[in-house]
Amino acid sequence: MELQQILHERFGYTAFREGQQDIIEAVLAGRDTVALLPTGMGKSLCYQLPGYVVEGTIVVISPLLSLMQDQVEQLKQFGEKRVAALNSFLSPDDKQFVWQHFEDYRFLFLSPEMLASQAVKGRLQQMKLGLIVVDEAHCISQWGYDFRPDYLQIADALPAARPPILALSATATARIISDIEHYLAMKQPATFIHSVDRPNLHYEALEIEPFEKAAAIIKQVTTFEGPGIIYTQSRKKTMEYASMLQQAGVRATFYHGGMEQQDRMLVQRQFMHGELDWICATNAFGMGIHKNNIRQIIHDHLPQTVSSYMQEVGRAGRDGLPALVTLYYDARDAARTVEVATLDLPTDVHISRYMAYADAGKTRAQLVANGEMTDTAFRVLDYWMRQLAPSEVSQKIQELAADKQQQVSAVAKIVTSTCIRAQLLAYFDEQLLEKPQNCCSACGIERHAILAPYTDKNNSKDLLNWQQRLNQLLPFN
Amino acid sequence: MFATKLIVSIFARYNNQRGPSAVYHLFKGKKSGQTIQDVGLFQLYPFFSITPKLTKAQYDTYIEKLFAEQFILLTDENVVVTEKGHQLIEDFRPEGFDGWHYRGREHAFFKRLALVVQTLSNAPQTMRFLPIEQDGATQRFVKQYLRHYDFQQPAFQQQFTTQLRTLLERLQLDERSKQILVYRLSGYEQSGYTWHQLEQLLKEDVLSLQLRYISCLHSLINEAQHYPLIADLTQHIRIDQLLTQSTQKTATLFYKGYSLEQIAQFRQLKISTIEDHLAEMAMNDAQFPLTQFVSIDDTAAIRTQAQTLQTTKLRAIKEQLPHVSYFQIRLVLAAKGE
Ligand SMILES: Nc1ncnc2c1ncn2[C@@H]1O[C@H](COP(=O)(O)OP(=O)(O)OP(=O)(O)O)[C@@H](O)[C@H]1O
Ligand SMILES: [Mg+2]
Ligand SMILES: [Zn+2]
């Protein structure tokens, strides 16, 4: 069948978007492929469509539970039944069900940690694979070294005779691309790089005194249209912003990783359905959020990496219409962000404790159980201790810390530069050819030209009684 | 306020004989001998394991408030309900709970209900919507259910709605508890509310709301049998196997005739743990052969002491009856038979 025809019949799209067809053809020609397309431009299709051409299961390695679930649901909406996600959060019942039907799936989503398990590896060795996809592949560089080492070991988990690998990302520098190729052991990959520029995003970076931040944010939200997301660094802050916005009459709530699963889902759906206009969130809210008409993204801090900044602002303007992305910072932000970013790195003390446990013949994982180090720190340390000599590990961790510091500096440098857009592109080794109007705050920006004014949505404070509410949900008599 | 009253009323049932964490363990459904035994002793079956996810920190902030407001106070490490506390709970009747038989499983029922309601609510408009429950087991269950009843038929949609409404009407619960349950459900372009949102709108704290919601779920499931379309969603939710898993293993061996020591050795557990199991068995099983461990006379003596001393403290009883063992006292206090 023609690709066009599948696109139309299966997915209901009339045409490929820029880049999609080339990428799909490379994959179908059996080549390892690295594809960079900007956020929201349709990377998923690059593996969804081949699912109906190649023989064998398409394995998608995905960093986040919520992202996997969204992709699974999206495929189900396209009428696909043979799709599942295997991750450590599944209930035992579900795990068993997926396990029983493992070979039958057309699309199988895995976390890198799942992929690393012997059982999964063994299973993959024995089944027919059609394509291996690493979604958000910059996570290899971003997380592999100091957060989720299993990202560095994907290649080891794959069968020797494997189908092509497709690595997808919206944000990858030359260094990240070479990490991707290296750690995935790609063979002469075809590389497709599209500009990371999103012309309809208008960048703002505003220096402000810490005590004025909240007021400025509230003012902005109540002056210009939403919907939007405010990104902040702590759970407590998400709640503070939400309550301030509510008091100002804005339909807002908070979202963070500490909330129960059901509540997180409800917030997401309320936002999707336009029942809420603003979400105050930690970076737990992001990847996998596809709301077309987000008009604003506000940061109250410097993000830890340029990639995460791109990802987060990339939620805006997916309908192609203008959107404003604003970052408020103060002089001490960089230091604070570095602190947050290096919080979970192992230290020299951890290294010696690790060795003491090993010498005493104790299970090293007990270090976590005994409260001597965090889970993340242990995972990272354990990985490096197996890779390097102990003396080198200390050195390595210093490098990691320095690297984090440097990444934060890169963000700081970009937002304080003479053109945010040009510097963002430069970071990804691109040159800005054409500046849109209202490019960025450094070039000069007219907010009113980008956004319509705020309109007061009726934020009703009263609940219906249960009979009325039930009648609204089920209006069947 | 609901949670405050519930906690105080449970301390009142403990009759000044338990410390501040007792209610926490009860709500969490702790499977230790003490907690399980207390359930029988003080008739706390309805409240066992009603909030398995409650954290100690959450609970502690709550308890501190109760102390601060002087509903309870601490005497000899035991919680005593004050006069003010007794006034608080004077008219309070916690209806609907049946924790002993659900222990967190009620959430699986709610997931099914939520997905069915969402599907029916969307049905007249669209079949393309993102399911609010992504859990595979729930999705498979609901898919089968909906297919079985041919859910796109208006007749089914009406019947389902009527059964759910009538059932809710019949429940002997506050309107508010029902309102919370219904607001946790989602429908066509109207999502459910988060706990925090409900807290703000109803001006009642999250734990209280969650407890009300649990009571509503329990009674909904318990009363569903005359409403077949709802009853079908309650399949395999109620736990009728009441012994904890480990106790079940001990029970199997015990009824095969093995001694306590043999069971302990065989299972590589301490004797005291096996004794916990036996106490749990005594509590749950009216057929438990109590006389195998305690003579009829001693049983009567222990019961009498417990009554005259108005206590369930093992040590107090033991002081009066030095010849019986602690284990014997525990068994007698746990056993149901009079
Ligand atoms: N050819 C197409 N025609 C129309 N719509 C498309 C096409 N391809 C993808 N889309 C739509 O674009 C939206 C975004 O696609 P997708 O989720 O794949 O983005 P993405 O590039 O992976 O973004 P992110 O970097 O945020 O993950 C989806 O809603 C999808 O349905
Ligand atoms: Mg994507
Ligand atoms: Zn610019």
PDB file of N, CA and C and ligand atoms in Angstrom, chain A residues 418-422 435 439-440 442-443, ligand 3:
ATOM      1  N   THR A 418      21.508  38.931  23.283  1.00  0.00           N
ATOM      2  CA  THR A 418      20.945  40.013  22.471  1.00  0.00           C
ATOM      3  C   THR A 418      19.782  39.562  21.603  1.00  0.00           C
ATOM      4  N   CYS A 419      19.640  38.251  21.386  1.00  0.00           N
ATOM      5  CA  CYS A 419      18.418  37.733  20.769  1.00  0.00           C
ATOM      6  C   CYS A 419      18.235  36.298  21.241  1.00  0.00           C
ATOM      7  N   ILE A 420      17.180  36.075  22.007  1.00  0.00           N
ATOM      8  CA  ILE A 420      16.977  34.751  22.612  1.00  0.00           C
ATOM      9  C   ILE A 420      16.830  33.692  21.522  1.00  0.00           C
ATOM     10  N   ARG A 421      16.046  34.032  20.516  1.00  0.00           N
ATOM     11  CA  ARG A 421      15.804  33.060  19.450  1.00  0.00           C
ATOM     12  C   ARG A 421      17.116  32.684  18.730  1.00  0.00           C
ATOM     13  N   ALA A 422      17.880  33.690  18.382  1.00  0.00           N
ATOM     14  CA  ALA A 422      19.128  33.425  17.653  1.00  0.00           C
ATOM     15  C   ALA A 422      20.069  32.569  18.498  1.00  0.00           C
ATOM     16  N   LYS A 435      14.105  36.693  11.179  1.00  0.00           N
ATOM     17  CA  LYS A 435      13.518  37.018  12.471  1.00  0.00           C
ATOM     18  C   LYS A 435      12.038  37.329  12.317  1.00  0.00           C
ATOM     19  N   CYS A 439      10.088  39.173  17.821  1.00  0.00           N
ATOM     20  CA  CYS A 439      10.949  37.994  17.986  1.00  0.00           C
ATOM     21  C   CYS A 439      11.124  37.612  19.446  1.00  0.00           C
ATOM     22  N   CYS A 440      11.651  38.541  20.230  1.00  0.00           N
ATOM     23  CA  CYS A 440      11.924  38.213  21.626  1.00  0.00           C
ATOM     24  C   CYS A 440      12.072  39.501  22.412  1.00  0.00           C
ATOM     25  N   ALA A 442      14.577  40.709  23.879  1.00  0.00           N
ATOM     26  CA  ALA A 442      15.808  41.447  23.578  1.00  0.00           C
ATOM     27  C   ALA A 442      15.670  42.244  22.284  1.00  0.00           C
ATOM     28  N   CYS A 443      14.993  41.651  21.319  1.00  0.00           N
ATOM     29  CA  CYS A 443      14.783  42.360  20.051  1.00  0.00           C
ATOM     30  C   CYS A 443      13.671  43.396  20.170  1.00  0.00           C
TER      31      CYS A 443
HETATM   32 ZN    ZN C   3      15.120  38.019  19.035  1.00  0.00          ZN
END
